[in-house]
Coordinates of C-alpha atoms in Angstrom, one line a residue:
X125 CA 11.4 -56.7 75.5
X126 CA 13.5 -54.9 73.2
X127 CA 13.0 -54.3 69.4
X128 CA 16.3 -56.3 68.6
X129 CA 18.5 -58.8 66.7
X130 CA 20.2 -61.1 69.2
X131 CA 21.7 -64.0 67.1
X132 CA 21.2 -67.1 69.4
X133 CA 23.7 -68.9 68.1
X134 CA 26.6 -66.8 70.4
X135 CA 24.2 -64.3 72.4
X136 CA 25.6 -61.5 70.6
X137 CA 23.4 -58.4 69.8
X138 CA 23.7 -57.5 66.3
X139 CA 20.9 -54.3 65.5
X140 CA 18.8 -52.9 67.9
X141 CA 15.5 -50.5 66.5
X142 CA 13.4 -47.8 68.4
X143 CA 9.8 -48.6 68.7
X144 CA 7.5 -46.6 66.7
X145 CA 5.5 -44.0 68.4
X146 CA 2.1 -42.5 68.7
X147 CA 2.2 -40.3 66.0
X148 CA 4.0 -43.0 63.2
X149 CA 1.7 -45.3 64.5
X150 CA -1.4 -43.1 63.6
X151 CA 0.1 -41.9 60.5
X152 CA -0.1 -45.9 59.5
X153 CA -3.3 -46.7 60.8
X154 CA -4.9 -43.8 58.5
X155 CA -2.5 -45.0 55.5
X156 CA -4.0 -48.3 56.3
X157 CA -7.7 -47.2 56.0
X158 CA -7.1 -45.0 53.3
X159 CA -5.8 -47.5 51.1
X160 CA -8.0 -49.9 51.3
X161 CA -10.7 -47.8 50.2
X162 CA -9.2 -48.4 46.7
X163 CA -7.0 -51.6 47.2
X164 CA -10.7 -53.3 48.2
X165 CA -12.1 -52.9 44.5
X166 CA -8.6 -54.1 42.7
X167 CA -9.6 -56.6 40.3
X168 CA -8.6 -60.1 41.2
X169 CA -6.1 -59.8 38.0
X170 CA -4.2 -57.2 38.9
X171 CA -4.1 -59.1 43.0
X172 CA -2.6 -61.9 41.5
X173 CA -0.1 -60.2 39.1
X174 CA 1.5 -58.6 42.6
X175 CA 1.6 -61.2 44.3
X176 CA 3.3 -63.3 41.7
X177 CA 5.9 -60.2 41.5
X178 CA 6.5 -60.7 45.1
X179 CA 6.9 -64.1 45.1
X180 CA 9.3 -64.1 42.3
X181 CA 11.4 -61.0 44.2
X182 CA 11.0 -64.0 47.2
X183 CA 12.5 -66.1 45.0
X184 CA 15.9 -63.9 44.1
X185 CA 16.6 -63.5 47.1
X186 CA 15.6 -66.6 49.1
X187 CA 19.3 -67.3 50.3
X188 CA 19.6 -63.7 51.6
X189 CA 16.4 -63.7 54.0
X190 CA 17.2 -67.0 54.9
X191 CA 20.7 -66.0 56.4
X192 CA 18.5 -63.2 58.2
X193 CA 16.1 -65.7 59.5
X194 CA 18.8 -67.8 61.3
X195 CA 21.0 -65.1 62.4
X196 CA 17.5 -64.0 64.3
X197 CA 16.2 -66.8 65.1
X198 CA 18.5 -70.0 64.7
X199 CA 17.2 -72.5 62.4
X200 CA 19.5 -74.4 60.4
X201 CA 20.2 -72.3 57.4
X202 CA 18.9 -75.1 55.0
X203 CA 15.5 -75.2 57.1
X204 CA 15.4 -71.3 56.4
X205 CA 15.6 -71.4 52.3
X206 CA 12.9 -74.1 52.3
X207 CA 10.5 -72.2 54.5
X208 CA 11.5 -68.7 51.8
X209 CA 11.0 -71.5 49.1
X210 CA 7.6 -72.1 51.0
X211 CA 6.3 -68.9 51.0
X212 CA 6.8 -68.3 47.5
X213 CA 4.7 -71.0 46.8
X214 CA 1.7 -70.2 48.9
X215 CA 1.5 -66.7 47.4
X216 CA 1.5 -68.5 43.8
X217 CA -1.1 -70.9 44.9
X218 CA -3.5 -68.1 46.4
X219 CA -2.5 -65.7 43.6
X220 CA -4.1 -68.3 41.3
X221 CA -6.9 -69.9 43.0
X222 CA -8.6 -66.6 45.2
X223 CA -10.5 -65.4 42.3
X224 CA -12.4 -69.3 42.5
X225 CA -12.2 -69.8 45.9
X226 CA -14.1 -66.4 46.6
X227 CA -16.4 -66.7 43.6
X228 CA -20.3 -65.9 44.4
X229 CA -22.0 -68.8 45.3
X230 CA -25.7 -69.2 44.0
X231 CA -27.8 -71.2 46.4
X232 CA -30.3 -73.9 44.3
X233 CA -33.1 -72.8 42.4
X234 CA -36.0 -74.2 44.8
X235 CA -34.1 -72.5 47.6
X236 CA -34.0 -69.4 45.8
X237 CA -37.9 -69.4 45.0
X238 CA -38.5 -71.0 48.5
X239 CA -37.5 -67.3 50.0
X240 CA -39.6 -65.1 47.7
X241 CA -36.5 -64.1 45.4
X242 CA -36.3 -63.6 41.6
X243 CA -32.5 -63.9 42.1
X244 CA -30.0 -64.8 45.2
X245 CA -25.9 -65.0 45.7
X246 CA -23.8 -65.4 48.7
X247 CA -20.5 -62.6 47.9
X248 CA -17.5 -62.9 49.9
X249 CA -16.6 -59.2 50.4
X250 CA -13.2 -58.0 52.3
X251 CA -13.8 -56.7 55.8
X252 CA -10.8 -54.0 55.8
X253 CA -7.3 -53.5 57.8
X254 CA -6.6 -56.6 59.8
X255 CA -3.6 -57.0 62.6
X256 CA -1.5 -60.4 62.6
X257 CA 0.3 -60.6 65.7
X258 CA 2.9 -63.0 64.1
X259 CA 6.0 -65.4 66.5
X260 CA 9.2 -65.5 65.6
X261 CA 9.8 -69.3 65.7
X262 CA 8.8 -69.2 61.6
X263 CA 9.0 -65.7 60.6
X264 CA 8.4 -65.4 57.2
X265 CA 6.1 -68.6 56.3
X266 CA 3.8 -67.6 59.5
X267 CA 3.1 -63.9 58.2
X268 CA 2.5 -64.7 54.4
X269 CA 0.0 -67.5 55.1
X270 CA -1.8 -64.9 56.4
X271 CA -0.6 -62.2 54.3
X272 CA -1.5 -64.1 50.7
X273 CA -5.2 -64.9 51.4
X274 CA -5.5 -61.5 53.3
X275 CA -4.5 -59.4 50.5
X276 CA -5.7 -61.7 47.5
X277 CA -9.9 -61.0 49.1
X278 CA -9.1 -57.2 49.6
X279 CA -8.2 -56.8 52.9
X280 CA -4.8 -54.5 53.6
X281 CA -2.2 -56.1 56.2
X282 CA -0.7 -54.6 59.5
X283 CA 2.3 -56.5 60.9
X284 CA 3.2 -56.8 64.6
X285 CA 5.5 -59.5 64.4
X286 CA 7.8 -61.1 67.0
X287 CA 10.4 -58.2 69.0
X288 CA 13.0 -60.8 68.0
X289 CA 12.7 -60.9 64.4
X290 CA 13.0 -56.9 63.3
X291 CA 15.0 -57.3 60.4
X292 CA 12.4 -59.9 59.3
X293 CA 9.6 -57.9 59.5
X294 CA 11.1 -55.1 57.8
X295 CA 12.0 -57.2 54.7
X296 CA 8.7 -58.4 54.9
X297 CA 7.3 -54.9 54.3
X298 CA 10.1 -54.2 52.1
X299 CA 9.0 -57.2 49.8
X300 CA 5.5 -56.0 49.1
X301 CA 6.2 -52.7 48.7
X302 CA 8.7 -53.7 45.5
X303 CA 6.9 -55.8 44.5
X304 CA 4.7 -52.8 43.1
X305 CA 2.0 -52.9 46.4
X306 CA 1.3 -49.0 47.5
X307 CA 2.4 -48.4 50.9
X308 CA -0.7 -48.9 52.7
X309 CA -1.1 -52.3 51.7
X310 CA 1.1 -54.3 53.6
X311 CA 2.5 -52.5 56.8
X312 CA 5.3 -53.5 59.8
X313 CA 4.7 -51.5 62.9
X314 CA 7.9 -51.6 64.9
X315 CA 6.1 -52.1 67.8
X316 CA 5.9 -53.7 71.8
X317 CA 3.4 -55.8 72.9
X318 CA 2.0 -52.5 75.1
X319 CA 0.9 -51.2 72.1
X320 CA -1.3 -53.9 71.0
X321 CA -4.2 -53.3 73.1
X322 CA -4.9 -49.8 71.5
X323 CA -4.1 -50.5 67.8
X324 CA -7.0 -53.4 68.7
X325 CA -9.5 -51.3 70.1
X326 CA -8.9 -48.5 67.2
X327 CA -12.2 -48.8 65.0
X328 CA -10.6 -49.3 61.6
X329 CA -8.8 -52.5 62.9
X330 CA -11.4 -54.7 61.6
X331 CA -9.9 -58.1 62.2
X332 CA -6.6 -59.8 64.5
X333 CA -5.2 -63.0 63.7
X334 CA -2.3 -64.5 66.3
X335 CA 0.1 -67.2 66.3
X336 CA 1.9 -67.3 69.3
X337 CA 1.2 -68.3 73.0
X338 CA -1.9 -69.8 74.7
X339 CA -1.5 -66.4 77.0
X340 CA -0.8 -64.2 74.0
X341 CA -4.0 -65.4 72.5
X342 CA -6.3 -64.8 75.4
X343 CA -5.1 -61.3 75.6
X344 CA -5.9 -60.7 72.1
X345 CA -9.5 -62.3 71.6
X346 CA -10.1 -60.4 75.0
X347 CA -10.0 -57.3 73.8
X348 CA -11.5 -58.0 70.5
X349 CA -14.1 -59.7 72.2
X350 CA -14.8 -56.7 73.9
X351 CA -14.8 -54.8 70.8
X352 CA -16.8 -57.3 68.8
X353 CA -13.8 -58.1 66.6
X354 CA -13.2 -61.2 64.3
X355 CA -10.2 -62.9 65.0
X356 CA -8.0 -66.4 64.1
X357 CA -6.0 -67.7 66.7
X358 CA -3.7 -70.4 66.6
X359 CA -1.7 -71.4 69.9
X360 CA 0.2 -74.3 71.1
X361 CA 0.1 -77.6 70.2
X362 CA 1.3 -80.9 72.1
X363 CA 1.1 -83.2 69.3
X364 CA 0.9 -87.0 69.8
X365 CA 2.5 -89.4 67.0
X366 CA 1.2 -92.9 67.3
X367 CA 3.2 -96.3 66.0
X368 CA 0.4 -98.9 65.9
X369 CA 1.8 -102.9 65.2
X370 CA 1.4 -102.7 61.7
X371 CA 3.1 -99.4 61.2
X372 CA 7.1 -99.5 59.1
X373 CA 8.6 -99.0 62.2
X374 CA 12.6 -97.8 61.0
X375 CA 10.2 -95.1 58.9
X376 CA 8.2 -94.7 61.8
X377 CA 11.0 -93.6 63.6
X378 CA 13.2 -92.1 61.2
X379 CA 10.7 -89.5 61.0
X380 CA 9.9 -89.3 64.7
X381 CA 13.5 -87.8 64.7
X382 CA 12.6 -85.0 61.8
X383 CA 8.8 -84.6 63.2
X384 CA 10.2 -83.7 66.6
X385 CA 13.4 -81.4 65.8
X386 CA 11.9 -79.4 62.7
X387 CA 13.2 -75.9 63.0
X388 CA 15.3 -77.1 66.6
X389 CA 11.9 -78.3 67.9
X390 CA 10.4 -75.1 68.6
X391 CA 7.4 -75.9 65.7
X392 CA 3.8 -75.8 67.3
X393 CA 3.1 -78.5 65.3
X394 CA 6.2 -80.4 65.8
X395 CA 5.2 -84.2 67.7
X396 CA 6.1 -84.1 70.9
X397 CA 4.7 -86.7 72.7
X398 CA 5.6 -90.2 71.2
X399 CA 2.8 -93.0 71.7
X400 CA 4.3 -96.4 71.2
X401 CA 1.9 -99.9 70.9
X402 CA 3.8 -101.9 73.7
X403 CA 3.9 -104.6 71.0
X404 CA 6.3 -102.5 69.3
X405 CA 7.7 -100.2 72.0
X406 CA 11.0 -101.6 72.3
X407 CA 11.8 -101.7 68.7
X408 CA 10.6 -98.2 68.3
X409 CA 12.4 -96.5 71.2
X410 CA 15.8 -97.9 70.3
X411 CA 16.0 -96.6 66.9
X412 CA 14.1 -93.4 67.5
X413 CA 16.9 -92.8 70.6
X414 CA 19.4 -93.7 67.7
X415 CA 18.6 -91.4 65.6
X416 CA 17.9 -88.5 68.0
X417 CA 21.7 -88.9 69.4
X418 CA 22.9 -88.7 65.3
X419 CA 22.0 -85.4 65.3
X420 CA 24.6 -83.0 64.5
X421 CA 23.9 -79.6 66.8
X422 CA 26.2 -76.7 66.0
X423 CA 26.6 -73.4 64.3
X424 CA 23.0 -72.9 62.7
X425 CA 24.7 -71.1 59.2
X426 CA 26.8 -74.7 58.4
X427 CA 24.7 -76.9 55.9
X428 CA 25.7 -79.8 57.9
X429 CA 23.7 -78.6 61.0
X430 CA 20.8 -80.5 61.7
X431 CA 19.9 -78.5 65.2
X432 CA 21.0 -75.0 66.0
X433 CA 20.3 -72.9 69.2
X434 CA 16.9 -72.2 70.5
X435 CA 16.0 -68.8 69.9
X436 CA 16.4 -67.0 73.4
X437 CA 18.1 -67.7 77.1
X438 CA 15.1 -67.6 78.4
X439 CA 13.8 -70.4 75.8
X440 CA 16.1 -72.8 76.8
X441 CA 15.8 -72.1 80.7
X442 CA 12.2 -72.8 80.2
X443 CA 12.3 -76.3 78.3
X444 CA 15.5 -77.4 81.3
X445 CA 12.5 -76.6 83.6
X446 CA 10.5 -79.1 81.8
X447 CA 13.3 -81.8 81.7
X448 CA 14.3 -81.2 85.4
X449 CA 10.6 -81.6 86.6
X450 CA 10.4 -84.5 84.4
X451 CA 13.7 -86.6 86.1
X452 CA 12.5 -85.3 89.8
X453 CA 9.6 -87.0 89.2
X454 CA 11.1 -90.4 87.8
X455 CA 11.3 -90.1 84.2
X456 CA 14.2 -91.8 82.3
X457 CA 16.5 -89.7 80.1
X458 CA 17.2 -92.0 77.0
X459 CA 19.7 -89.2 75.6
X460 CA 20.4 -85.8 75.8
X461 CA 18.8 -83.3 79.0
X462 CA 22.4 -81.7 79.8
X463 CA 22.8 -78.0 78.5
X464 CA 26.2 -78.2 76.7
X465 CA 29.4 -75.6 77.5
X466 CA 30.0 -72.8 74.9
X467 CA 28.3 -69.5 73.7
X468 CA 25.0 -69.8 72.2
X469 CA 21.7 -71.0 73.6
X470 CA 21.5 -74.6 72.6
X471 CA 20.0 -78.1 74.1
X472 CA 20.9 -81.3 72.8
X473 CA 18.3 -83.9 71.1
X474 CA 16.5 -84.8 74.1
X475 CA 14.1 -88.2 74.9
X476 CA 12.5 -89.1 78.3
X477 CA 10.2 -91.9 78.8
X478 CA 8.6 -93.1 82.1
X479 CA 5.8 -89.7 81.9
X480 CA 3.5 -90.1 83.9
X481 CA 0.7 -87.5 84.4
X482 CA 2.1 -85.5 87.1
X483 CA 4.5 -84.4 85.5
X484 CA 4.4 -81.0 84.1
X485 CA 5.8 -82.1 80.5
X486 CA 3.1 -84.4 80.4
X487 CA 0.7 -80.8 80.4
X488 CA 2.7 -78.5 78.9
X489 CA 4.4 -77.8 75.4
X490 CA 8.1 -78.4 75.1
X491 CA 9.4 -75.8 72.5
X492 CA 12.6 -77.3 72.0
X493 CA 14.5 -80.8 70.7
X494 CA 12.7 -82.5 73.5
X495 CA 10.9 -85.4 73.3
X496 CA 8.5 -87.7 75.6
X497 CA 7.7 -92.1 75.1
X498 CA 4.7 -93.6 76.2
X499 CA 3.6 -97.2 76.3
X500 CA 0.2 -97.9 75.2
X501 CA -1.5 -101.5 75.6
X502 CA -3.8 -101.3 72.7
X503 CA -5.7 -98.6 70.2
X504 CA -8.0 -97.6 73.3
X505 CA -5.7 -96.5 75.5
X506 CA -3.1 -94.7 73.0
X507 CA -6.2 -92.1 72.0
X508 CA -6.7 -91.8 75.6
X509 CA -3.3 -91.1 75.8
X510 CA -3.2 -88.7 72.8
X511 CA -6.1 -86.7 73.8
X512 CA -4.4 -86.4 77.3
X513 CA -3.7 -83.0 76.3
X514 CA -4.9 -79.4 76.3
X515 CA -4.1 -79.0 73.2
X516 CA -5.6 -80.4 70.0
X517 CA -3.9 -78.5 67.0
X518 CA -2.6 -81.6 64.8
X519 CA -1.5 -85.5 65.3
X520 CA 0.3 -88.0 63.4
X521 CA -0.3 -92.0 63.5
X522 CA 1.7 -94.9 62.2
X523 CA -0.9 -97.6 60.8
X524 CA -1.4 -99.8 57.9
X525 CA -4.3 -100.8 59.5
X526 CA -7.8 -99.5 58.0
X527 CA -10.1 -99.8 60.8
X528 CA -7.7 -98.2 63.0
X529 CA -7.5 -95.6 60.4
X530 CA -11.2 -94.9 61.1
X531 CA -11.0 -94.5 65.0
X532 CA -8.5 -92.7 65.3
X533 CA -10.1 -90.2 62.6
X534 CA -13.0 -89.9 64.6
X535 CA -11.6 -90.3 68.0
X536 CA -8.6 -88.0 68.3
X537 CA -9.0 -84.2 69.3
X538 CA -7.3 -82.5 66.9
X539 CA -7.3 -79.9 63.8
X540 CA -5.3 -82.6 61.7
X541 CA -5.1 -86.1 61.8
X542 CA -1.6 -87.4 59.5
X543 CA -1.3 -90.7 58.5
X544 CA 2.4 -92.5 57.9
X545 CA 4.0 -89.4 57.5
X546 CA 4.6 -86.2 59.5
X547 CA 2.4 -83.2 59.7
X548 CA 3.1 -80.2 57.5
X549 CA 0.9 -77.6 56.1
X550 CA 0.0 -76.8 52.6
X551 CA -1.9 -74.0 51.0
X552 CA -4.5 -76.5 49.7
X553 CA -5.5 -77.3 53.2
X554 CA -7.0 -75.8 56.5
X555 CA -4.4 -75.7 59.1
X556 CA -5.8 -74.8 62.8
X557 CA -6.6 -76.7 66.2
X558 CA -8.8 -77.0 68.8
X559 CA -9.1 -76.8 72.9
X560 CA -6.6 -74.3 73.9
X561 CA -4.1 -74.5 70.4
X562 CA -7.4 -71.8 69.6
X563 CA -9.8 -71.4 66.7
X564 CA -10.4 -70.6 63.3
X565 CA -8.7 -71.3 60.7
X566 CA -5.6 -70.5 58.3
X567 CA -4.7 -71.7 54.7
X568 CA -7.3 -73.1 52.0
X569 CA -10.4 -71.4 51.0
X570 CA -11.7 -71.9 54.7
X571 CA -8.4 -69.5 55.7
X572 CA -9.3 -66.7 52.9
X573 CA -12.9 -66.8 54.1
X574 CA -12.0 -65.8 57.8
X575 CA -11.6 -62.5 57.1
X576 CA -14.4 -62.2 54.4
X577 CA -18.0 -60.2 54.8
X578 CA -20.1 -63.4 53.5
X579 CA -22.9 -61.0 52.3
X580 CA -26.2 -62.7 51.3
X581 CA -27.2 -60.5 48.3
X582 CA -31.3 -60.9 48.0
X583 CA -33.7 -59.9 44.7
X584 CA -37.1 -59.9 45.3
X585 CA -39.6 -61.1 42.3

């Protein structure tokens, strides 16, 4: 794939880059080693200082990158300030809270005598250069939640990010550096995805995190399996959002609408797979199809835009896939599931009901404005239903109900369980999945940890 901008909203290519070769790519990878040599002992002060310049430079400029963000990629313009807006925020929150959230922690007094020592501490120490293999489908929020904790413990940051998104990940670099970061801390390598493999087997790689595809992800804790690497991987997700009886259900399914279409639908975390109590089915379905068919889909760079284009040809072909396999086998399109005339790569606000489970969307993740209804007869059979899934990375459910708030906290399979709203991530808390949306996790102090050397330090009497 080549290193390019292709703005989706007209298939036009706008800036094309040459990949990096073997010798710039070495010349980083010993900048990267070398630097965090020193960078490692920074106190936390001066961490925090730099990143609160960069996230005030973030700030200046938010409208800019956002306009670069939906020329690459094609979220609604508005959708692209608020994720800049975003970013600035999580590098505040880690630039104030690393320095606690890595302090020592001193294990109890009896424990401490129990094992022979005078004096004992857990320190969480940085482990060194660590590759993010980043997607484009939210380019800038998806690299600093890694990038903020990263460089707050100590570690230095190499960036292969999506071959979509170059003018992205050059800003990104660009950001860092003016932000008064020496080159080494924070790199972009202009790279394919043929180049991974070695820059993960090269020994002062200490770490990968991904965020991408389930295949993507195999690939890379493949190799650093076989290299006995640490690494964060976080996949795809085929979120369920249940409406119980005693859920608001024109909330309910006013934000259905926003949970399913955030950022055109192509959000990992984005519900996808609408679980409806049959006692409330009816009502739900009509004003969720309502609102779905409201939707204003156009020109990405308008304010009034609510869905833009998805971000490649190939993107779209894949969700129509989806759809067609869907109606072949007896689903109901509700609204939407016809690709539209015109330039641009876009596909209306689409919902089917009538899944059953041989039907590939029933398995697979629809990155797009595409959404699927299901009828469940009681509490059992919706988790049944929402766990139905390879996936597990987050889920949403509509209750006011307090002992179904206990089930389906215990009983669903997933990394986040969101309750009368929809589900978003925050600094303050862990964000990651399990089953095949992968492992590990990002955000919090449980994200800055990932890549920490938790050292036992042991005194004797």
């Amino acid at each position: 794939m080549p290193i390019a901008t292709v703005n989706p909203a007209n298939g036009e290519t706008l800036k094309t880059y040459e990949a990096m070769g073997p010798e710039e790519i070495e010349r980083r990878l010993q900048l990267a080693e070398a630097t965090f040599r020193t960078y490692r002992t920074t106190p936390f002060a001066e961490r925090a200082r730099l990143l609160h310049r960069a996230a005030g430079l973030l700030d200046e400029i938010q409208s800019d990158v956002a306009r670069v963000m939906t020329t690459e990629m094609g979220k609604p313009v508005k959708q692209a300030r608020a994720e800049a807006a975003k970013c600035a925020k999580a590098m505040r929150w880690y630039a104030e809270h690393a320095e606690s959230l890595l302090a020592d922690e001193v294990p109890a007094d009896d424990d401490v005598k129990d094992s022979g020592a005078s004096r004992a501490r857990v320190r969480y120490r940085p482990l060194g250069p660590v590759l993010a293999v980043m997607p484009w489908n939210f380019p800038l929020w998806q690299v600093i939640r890694f990038a903020a904790p990263a460089l707050m413990a100590g570690n230095v940051g190499l960036l292969k990010h999506a071959s979509n998104v170059p003018q992205t990940a050059l800003f990104l670099e660009d950001l860092f550096h003016q932000a008064g970061y020496s080159e080494g801390t924070f790199q972009t390598l202009l790279i394919g995805s043929g180049e991974i493999e070695e820059i993960l087997r090269d020994e002062r790689v200490k770490a990968a995190t991904l965020t991408g595809s389930e295949p993507a992800g195999r690939a890379v804790a493949s190799v650093c399996g076989d290299m006995v690497k640490k690494t964060v991987l976080e996949l795809g997700g085929s979120d369920p959002y249940v409406v119980m009886p005693s859920a608001d259900i024109d909330r309910a399914a006013q934000i259905a609408v926003t949970a399913r279409v955030q950022n055109n639908g192509q959000s990992c975390i984005a519900a996808k797979r609408f679980i409806v109590h049959t006692d409330v089915y009816d009502a739900f379905a009509e004003r969720f199809v309502e609102g779905m068919k409201a939707l204003k889909v156009g020109d990405p760079l308008e304010e009034a835009t609510d869905v833009g284009p998805l971000s490649s040809e190939q993107g779209r072909a894949d969700l129509e896939e989806l759809v067609d396999d869907a109606r072949r086998g007896g689903a109901s399109v509700l609204c939407g599931g016809e690709r539209p005339d015109g330039d641009g790569w876009y596909y209306p606000p689409t919902v089917l009901a009538g899944i059953t489970r041989e039907m590939r969307i029933h398995r697979e993740e629809a990155f797009g404005p595409v959404a699927t209804l299901y009828r469940a007869g009681d509490l059992d059979e919706a988790v049944l239903i929402a766990n139905d899934s390879p996936f597990g990375l987050s889920s949403n459910v509509w209750t006011r109900d307090e002992a179904e708030v206990d089930r389906f906290v215990r009983d669903l399979e997933a990394g986040g369980v969101f309750f009368n709203g929809m589900t978003a991530s925050h600094p303050a808390f862990p964000f990651g999945g399990v089953k095949r949306s992968g492992y590990g996790r990002e955000l919090s102090g449980h994200g800055i940890r990932e890549f920490c050397n938790i050292t036992t330090v042991w005194h004797g009497a």
